[in-house]
CSV table of C-alpha atoms and ligand atoms in Angstrom, one decimal:
chain,number,residue,atom,x,y,z
A,1,MET,CA,10.5,-43.9,-37.4
A,2,ILE,CA,13.2,-42.7,-35.2
A,3,THR,CA,13.6,-43.7,-31.4
A,4,VAL,CA,15.0,-41.2,-29.1
A,5,ARG,CA,15.6,-41.4,-25.3
A,6,THR,CA,16.5,-38.0,-24.2
A,7,LYS,CA,14.7,-34.7,-24.1
A,8,GLY,CA,17.5,-33.2,-26.1
A,9,ASP,CA,17.3,-35.5,-28.9
A,10,LEU,CA,13.6,-35.4,-29.0
A,11,ARG,CA,13.7,-31.5,-29.2
A,12,GLY,CA,16.4,-31.9,-31.8
A,13,VAL,CA,14.3,-34.1,-34.0
A,14,LEU,CA,11.2,-31.9,-33.7
A,15,ARG,CA,13.2,-28.7,-34.5
A,16,ASP,CA,14.6,-30.4,-37.7
A,17,ARG,CA,11.2,-31.4,-39.1
A,18,ARG,CA,9.8,-29.0,-41.8
A,19,GLY,CA,6.9,-27.4,-39.9
A,20,GLY,CA,3.4,-28.5,-39.7
A,21,THR,CA,1.3,-29.8,-36.9
A,22,VAL,CA,2.4,-32.4,-34.3
A,23,GLY,CA,0.4,-35.0,-32.5
A,24,LEU,CA,1.4,-36.7,-29.4
A,25,VAL,CA,0.3,-40.0,-28.0
A,26,PRO,CA,1.4,-40.6,-24.4
A,27,THR,CA,1.5,-44.3,-23.5
A,28,MET,CA,3.0,-46.7,-21.0
A,29,GLY,CA,3.8,-49.3,-23.8
A,30,ALA,CA,2.6,-52.9,-24.2
A,31,LEU,CA,0.8,-51.3,-27.1
A,32,HIS,CA,-2.7,-52.6,-28.2
A,33,GLU,CA,-5.4,-51.8,-30.5
A,34,GLY,CA,-6.7,-49.1,-28.0
A,35,HIS,CA,-3.2,-47.4,-28.4
A,36,LEU,CA,-3.1,-47.9,-32.0
A,37,SER,CA,-6.6,-46.1,-32.6
A,38,LEU,CA,-5.0,-43.1,-30.9
A,39,LEU,CA,-2.0,-43.3,-33.2
A,40,ARG,CA,-4.2,-43.8,-36.3
A,41,ARG,CA,-6.1,-40.7,-35.6
A,42,ALA,CA,-2.9,-38.9,-34.8
A,43,ARG,CA,-1.5,-40.0,-38.1
A,44,GLU,CA,-4.7,-38.8,-40.1
A,45,GLU,CA,-4.9,-35.4,-38.3
A,46,CYS,CA,-1.1,-34.4,-37.9
A,47,ASP,CA,2.0,-33.9,-39.9
A,48,THR,CA,4.3,-35.2,-37.4
A,49,VAL,CA,3.4,-38.1,-34.8
A,50,VAL,CA,5.2,-38.6,-31.7
A,51,VAL,CA,4.4,-41.6,-29.4
A,52,SER,CA,6.0,-41.9,-26.0
A,53,VAL,CA,6.4,-45.0,-24.1
A,54,PHE,CA,7.3,-44.4,-20.5
A,55,VAL,CA,6.1,-46.6,-17.6
A,56,ASN,CA,5.9,-43.8,-15.2
A,57,PRO,CA,7.0,-44.7,-11.7
A,58,ALA,CA,5.5,-41.6,-10.2
A,59,GLN,CA,1.9,-42.7,-10.8
A,60,PHE,CA,2.2,-46.1,-9.1
A,61,ARG,CA,1.9,-46.4,-5.4
A,62,PRO,CA,4.2,-48.8,-3.5
A,63,GLY,CA,2.9,-52.2,-3.7
A,64,GLU,CA,1.2,-51.4,-7.1
A,65,ASP,CA,2.3,-53.2,-10.3
A,66,LEU,CA,5.2,-51.1,-11.5
A,67,SER,CA,7.6,-53.9,-11.4
A,68,THR,CA,5.4,-56.3,-13.2
A,69,TYR,CA,3.8,-53.8,-15.7
A,70,PRO,CA,4.2,-55.5,-19.1
A,71,ARG,CA,7.0,-54.1,-21.1
A,72,ASP,CA,8.1,-55.0,-24.6
A,73,GLU,CA,9.8,-52.4,-26.4
A,74,GLU,CA,10.7,-54.2,-29.5
A,75,ARG,CA,7.1,-55.1,-30.3
A,76,ASP,CA,6.0,-51.5,-29.5
A,77,THR,CA,8.6,-50.1,-31.9
A,78,ARG,CA,7.2,-52.4,-34.6
A,79,LEU,CA,3.6,-51.6,-34.0
A,80,ALA,CA,4.2,-47.9,-33.7
A,81,GLU,CA,6.3,-47.9,-37.0
A,82,ASP,CA,3.5,-49.8,-38.7
A,83,GLU,CA,1.1,-47.2,-37.9
A,84,GLY,CA,3.3,-44.6,-39.4
A,85,ALA,CA,4.4,-42.8,-36.2
A,86,ASP,CA,7.5,-40.5,-36.8
A,87,VAL,CA,9.2,-40.4,-33.4
A,88,LEU,CA,9.1,-42.9,-30.6
A,89,TYR,CA,10.2,-41.3,-27.2
A,90,ALA,CA,11.3,-43.9,-24.8
A,91,PRO,CA,13.1,-42.3,-21.9
A,92,THR,CA,14.7,-43.8,-18.8
A,93,ALA,CA,13.1,-42.9,-15.4
A,94,GLU,CA,16.4,-40.9,-14.7
A,95,GLU,CA,15.8,-38.9,-17.9
A,96,VAL,CA,12.3,-38.0,-16.7
A,97,TYR,CA,13.2,-37.6,-13.0
A,98,PRO,CA,16.8,-36.8,-12.7
A,99,PRO,CA,18.5,-36.4,-9.2
A,100,GLY,CA,17.2,-33.5,-7.4
A,101,PHE,CA,13.7,-33.6,-9.3
A,102,ALA,CA,11.3,-31.7,-6.9
A,103,THR,CA,8.5,-30.3,-8.8
A,104,MET,CA,5.1,-32.0,-9.1
A,105,VAL,CA,1.9,-30.8,-11.0
A,106,GLU,CA,-1.3,-31.3,-9.2
A,107,VAL,CA,-4.8,-30.8,-10.4
A,108,GLY,CA,-7.3,-30.4,-7.5
A,109,GLY,CA,-10.8,-31.7,-7.1
A,110,LEU,CA,-11.2,-34.1,-10.0
A,111,THR,CA,-8.3,-36.1,-8.7
A,112,GLU,CA,-9.9,-37.0,-5.4
A,113,VAL,CA,-12.6,-39.2,-6.4
A,114,LEU,CA,-13.1,-42.5,-8.3
A,115,GLU,CA,-9.3,-43.5,-9.1
A,116,GLY,CA,-8.0,-40.7,-6.9
A,117,ASP,CA,-9.9,-41.7,-3.8
A,118,PRO,CA,-7.3,-42.5,-1.2
A,119,ALA,CA,-9.1,-45.8,-0.8
A,120,HIS,CA,-8.2,-46.7,-4.5
A,121,ARG,CA,-5.0,-45.3,-6.3
A,122,GLY,CA,-5.2,-42.0,-4.5
A,123,PRO,CA,-4.5,-38.4,-5.7
A,124,GLU,CA,-0.8,-39.2,-5.9
A,125,HIS,CA,-1.7,-41.3,-8.8
A,126,PHE,CA,-2.9,-38.4,-10.7
A,127,ARG,CA,-0.2,-36.2,-9.5
A,128,GLY,CA,2.2,-38.7,-11.2
A,129,VAL,CA,0.2,-38.6,-14.3
A,130,THR,CA,-0.2,-34.9,-14.6
A,131,THR,CA,3.4,-34.2,-13.8
A,132,VAL,CA,4.6,-36.6,-16.6
A,133,VAL,CA,2.0,-35.4,-19.1
A,134,ALA,CA,3.1,-31.6,-18.4
A,135,LYS,CA,6.6,-32.5,-19.0
A,136,LEU,CA,5.7,-34.3,-22.3
A,137,LEU,CA,3.6,-31.5,-23.3
A,138,ILE,CA,6.3,-28.9,-22.6
A,139,THR,CA,9.1,-30.9,-24.4
A,140,VAL,CA,7.0,-31.9,-27.5
A,141,GLY,CA,4.8,-28.8,-27.7
A,142,PRO,CA,2.1,-30.8,-29.7
A,143,ASP,CA,-0.8,-29.2,-31.3
A,144,VAL,CA,-3.1,-32.2,-30.4
A,145,ALA,CA,-2.5,-34.9,-27.5
A,146,TYR,CA,-4.5,-38.0,-27.8
A,147,PHE,CA,-6.1,-39.9,-24.9
A,148,GLY,CA,-8.6,-42.7,-24.4
A,149,GLN,CA,-12.1,-42.5,-22.9
A,150,LYS,CA,-11.1,-45.9,-21.3
A,151,ASP,CA,-9.4,-43.7,-18.7
A,152,ALA,CA,-12.3,-41.1,-18.8
A,153,GLN,CA,-11.1,-39.5,-15.4
A,154,GLN,CA,-7.5,-39.2,-16.7
A,155,ALA,CA,-8.7,-37.4,-19.8
A,156,LEU,CA,-10.9,-35.0,-17.7
A,157,VAL,CA,-7.8,-34.2,-15.5
A,158,VAL,CA,-5.6,-33.7,-18.4
A,159,GLU,CA,-8.1,-31.3,-20.1
A,160,ARG,CA,-8.2,-29.3,-16.7
A,161,LEU,CA,-4.4,-29.4,-16.5
A,162,VAL,CA,-3.9,-27.8,-20.0
A,163,ARG,CA,-6.9,-25.3,-19.4
A,164,ASP,CA,-5.4,-24.1,-16.0
A,165,LEU,CA,-1.8,-24.0,-17.0
A,166,ASP,CA,-2.7,-22.3,-20.4
A,167,ILE,CA,-0.8,-25.1,-22.4
A,168,PRO,CA,-1.7,-24.3,-26.0
A,169,VAL,CA,-2.7,-28.0,-27.0
A,170,ARG,CA,-6.1,-29.6,-28.0
A,171,ILE,CA,-6.9,-32.7,-26.0
A,172,ALA,CA,-8.7,-35.4,-28.1
A,173,THR,CA,-10.3,-38.0,-26.3
A,174,LEU,CA,-11.1,-41.1,-28.4
A,175,PRO,CA,-13.7,-44.0,-27.7
A,176,THR,CA,-12.8,-47.2,-25.8
A,177,VAL,CA,-11.5,-50.1,-28.0
A,178,ARG,CA,-12.9,-53.5,-26.9
A,179,ASP,CA,-12.1,-57.0,-27.7
A,180,PRO,CA,-15.1,-58.6,-29.8
A,181,ASP,CA,-16.5,-60.0,-26.4
A,182,GLY,CA,-16.8,-56.5,-24.8
A,183,LEU,CA,-13.5,-56.6,-22.7
A,184,ALA,CA,-11.9,-53.1,-22.9
A,185,LEU,CA,-8.5,-53.5,-24.1
A,186,SER,CA,-5.5,-52.9,-21.3
A,187,SER,CA,-2.1,-53.6,-21.3
A,188,ARG,CA,-3.0,-55.3,-17.8
A,189,ASN,CA,-5.3,-57.9,-19.6
A,190,ALA,CA,-2.0,-59.7,-20.4
A,191,HIS,CA,-2.0,-60.8,-16.8
A,192,LEU,CA,-5.5,-62.4,-16.7
A,193,ALA,CA,-5.6,-66.0,-16.3
A,194,PRO,CA,-8.1,-67.6,-18.7
A,195,GLN,CA,-10.8,-68.0,-16.1
A,196,ASP,CA,-10.2,-64.5,-14.8
A,197,ARG,CA,-10.5,-63.1,-18.3
A,198,GLU,CA,-14.0,-64.8,-18.5
A,199,ARG,CA,-14.9,-63.2,-15.3
A,200,ALA,CA,-13.5,-59.8,-16.3
A,201,LEU,CA,-16.3,-59.6,-19.0
A,202,ALA,CA,-18.6,-58.9,-16.0
A,203,LEU,CA,-17.3,-55.2,-15.9
A,204,ARG,CA,-18.6,-54.5,-19.5
A,205,ARG,CA,-21.8,-56.5,-18.8
A,206,ALA,CA,-22.4,-54.5,-15.7
A,207,LEU,CA,-22.1,-51.2,-17.5
A,208,ALA,CA,-24.4,-52.7,-20.3
A,209,ALA,CA,-27.0,-53.5,-17.6
A,210,GLY,CA,-26.7,-49.8,-16.5
A,211,GLU,CA,-27.3,-48.8,-20.2
A,212,GLN,CA,-30.3,-51.1,-20.3
A,213,ALA,CA,-31.8,-49.7,-17.2
A,214,VAL,CA,-31.5,-46.1,-18.7
A,215,ALA,CA,-33.1,-47.5,-21.9
A,216,GLU,CA,-36.0,-48.8,-19.8
A,217,GLY,CA,-36.4,-45.4,-18.0
A,218,GLU,CA,-34.8,-46.3,-14.9
A,219,LEU,CA,-32.7,-43.2,-14.3
A,220,THR,CA,-32.0,-42.9,-10.6
A,221,ALA,CA,-28.6,-43.8,-9.1
A,222,PRO,CA,-30.0,-46.6,-7.0
A,223,GLN,CA,-31.8,-48.1,-10.0
A,224,VAL,CA,-28.7,-47.9,-12.4
A,225,LEU,CA,-26.1,-48.9,-9.8
A,226,SER,CA,-28.3,-51.9,-8.4
A,227,ARG,CA,-28.8,-53.2,-12.1
A,228,ALA,CA,-24.9,-52.9,-12.6
A,229,ALA,CA,-23.9,-54.3,-9.2
A,230,SER,CA,-26.0,-57.5,-9.5
A,231,VAL,CA,-24.2,-58.5,-12.7
A,232,LEU,CA,-21.0,-58.0,-10.8
A,233,HIS,CA,-22.2,-59.9,-7.9
A,234,SER,CA,-23.5,-62.8,-9.9
A,235,ALA,CA,-19.9,-63.1,-11.5
A,236,GLY,CA,-18.2,-63.1,-8.1
A,237,VAL,CA,-16.6,-59.8,-8.9
A,238,GLU,CA,-16.4,-57.3,-6.0
A,239,PRO,CA,-16.2,-53.7,-7.2
A,240,GLU,CA,-13.7,-51.4,-5.7
A,241,TYR,CA,-16.1,-48.7,-6.8
A,242,LEU,CA,-19.2,-48.5,-9.1
A,243,GLU,CA,-20.4,-45.0,-9.2
A,244,LEU,CA,-22.5,-42.6,-11.2
A,245,ARG,CA,-21.0,-39.1,-11.9
A,246,SER,CA,-21.2,-36.2,-14.0
A,247,ALA,CA,-19.3,-37.0,-17.2
A,248,ARG,CA,-18.4,-33.3,-17.3
A,249,ASP,CA,-16.9,-32.7,-13.8
A,250,LEU,CA,-17.2,-35.9,-11.9
A,251,ALA,CA,-19.8,-34.4,-9.5
A,252,PRO,CA,-21.8,-37.2,-7.8
A,253,ALA,CA,-25.1,-37.8,-9.8
A,254,ASP,CA,-28.2,-39.0,-8.1
A,255,ARG,CA,-29.7,-39.8,-11.5
A,256,VAL,CA,-28.7,-39.9,-15.2
A,257,ASN,CA,-29.1,-36.4,-16.4
A,258,GLY,CA,-27.1,-35.1,-19.3
A,259,ALA,CA,-23.9,-37.0,-19.9
A,260,THR,CA,-23.4,-39.2,-16.8
A,261,LEU,CA,-20.5,-41.5,-16.3
A,262,LEU,CA,-21.1,-45.0,-14.9
A,263,ALA,CA,-17.5,-45.9,-13.8
A,264,VAL,CA,-16.1,-49.3,-12.3
A,265,ALA,CA,-13.1,-50.7,-11.0
A,266,ALA,CA,-12.6,-54.1,-9.7
A,267,ARG,CA,-9.8,-56.6,-9.1
A,268,VAL,CA,-10.3,-59.9,-11.0
A,269,GLY,CA,-7.8,-62.4,-9.9
A,270,ARG,CA,-4.7,-60.2,-9.1
A,271,THR,CA,-5.4,-57.7,-11.9
A,272,ARG,CA,-7.1,-54.4,-11.3
A,273,LEU,CA,-9.4,-53.4,-14.1
A,274,ILE,CA,-11.3,-50.1,-14.8
A,275,ASP,CA,-14.1,-49.5,-17.4
A,276,ASN,CA,-16.9,-47.0,-18.0
A,277,THR,CA,-19.8,-45.9,-20.1
A,278,VAL,CA,-21.4,-42.5,-20.6
A,279,LEU,CA,-25.1,-42.7,-20.0
A,280,ARG,CA,-27.6,-40.3,-21.4
A,281,ALA,CA,-31.4,-40.1,-20.5
A,282,PRO,CA,-33.4,-41.3,-23.6
A,283,GLU,CA,-35.2,-38.5,-25.6
A,284,PRO,CA,-38.8,-38.6,-24.6
A,285,THR,CA,-40.7,-40.2,-27.6
A,286,ASP,CA,-44.2,-39.1,-26.6
A,287,ARG,CA,-43.8,-35.4,-27.1
A,288,PRO,CA,-46.6,-33.8,-28.8
A,289,ALA,CA,-45.8,-33.6,-32.6
A,290,PRO,CA,-45.1,-30.0,-33.9
A,291,ALA,CA,-48.3,-28.2,-34.8
A,292,ALA,CA,-47.7,-28.3,-38.6
A,293,ALA,CA,-47.4,-32.2,-38.5
A,294,ARG,CA,-50.6,-32.5,-36.3
A,295,GLU,CA,-52.5,-30.6,-39.0
A,296,GLU,CA,-51.1,-32.7,-41.7
A,297,HIS,CA,-52.2,-35.8,-39.8
A,298,ALA,CA,-55.7,-34.4,-39.2
A,299,ARG,CA,-56.3,-33.8,-42.9
B,301,AMP,P1,-1.8,-46.5,-21.0
B,301,AMP,O1,-0.6,-47.1,-21.9
B,301,AMP,O2,-2.6,-47.5,-20.4
B,301,AMP,O3,-1.2,-45.4,-20.0
B,301,AMP,O4,-2.7,-45.9,-22.1
B,301,AMP,C1,-2.0,-44.9,-22.9
B,301,AMP,C2,-3.4,-44.1,-23.5
B,301,AMP,O5,-4.1,-45.1,-24.3
B,301,AMP,C3,-4.3,-43.4,-22.6
B,301,AMP,O6,-4.8,-42.3,-23.1
B,301,AMP,C4,-5.3,-44.5,-22.4
B,301,AMP,O7,-6.6,-43.9,-22.1
B,301,AMP,C5,-5.3,-45.0,-23.9
B,301,AMP,N1,-6.1,-46.4,-23.9
B,301,AMP,C6,-5.8,-47.4,-23.0
B,301,AMP,N2,-6.6,-48.5,-23.4
B,301,AMP,C7,-7.5,-48.0,-24.3
B,301,AMP,C8,-8.6,-48.6,-25.0
B,301,AMP,N3,-8.9,-49.8,-24.7
B,301,AMP,N4,-9.2,-47.9,-26.0
B,301,AMP,C9,-8.9,-46.6,-26.2
B,301,AMP,N5,-7.8,-46.0,-25.7
B,301,AMP,C10,-7.2,-46.6,-24.7
């Protein structure tokens, strides 16, 4: 694996490869099994695998955790190499945003709710994400770019970005990887004190309570949300948001109907965590059997 720090070197390395497909895994580093699952899939599917590690200042608001975001490039290098990545792109902020930088890429609509609600991270967060992702896609020109369902809204926003700007790349969104106790892996989990880590499990449990409500036929938003909210409440976790939305376009959902996203964000101690699950109404089991089967049964 080769580490490069400039767009020029990255382009050079990719130009020198002997053809084939390219997979890109964009990350902010502090790699964990969630990131590695993306890298593994990229390794299976593509001839050349590029992983980027860049803690993108443009997606942090003033006062957010940019300065304390976990960074460990040596460890990231080892882990990416062990997964068979070919290129690690670790630019400086000046390389990505040189003096005079003045162009931001903004996806409308989808970025104004959930994480993008001004009461939470705000649309500027996604403006930072889509700007850096667009730059990476332009520089690397991958066939496939890999994202995690853990950041479901981000994956939808990136899909819209590439569709609207005619960027010829497939966006692959892979399942959330969790610790055995259910906590969604996140680089920010490193900041959880032991008692907070225990409380953080309430996020996954709340989502599971929503899943259970649906399994029991409670499909309306008030039913699903109150079951999930009561789990958070019992754990003393106050959600920033707990919402039911279409998993396709994030439109508010008044009931589980088709793929429906139950999304939660909450601060546990000083650490802000997000998680989600996709709910689907159960198939009705009491449908009349097909005519042929009924006849068979009658005989
Ligand atoms: P980050 O480094 O947090 O910006 O994440 C880089 C990529 O890894 C994003 O596409 C995330 O959605 C994805 N990712 C982060 N955590 C997980 C996880 N627990 N499971 C699967 N993918 C993840």
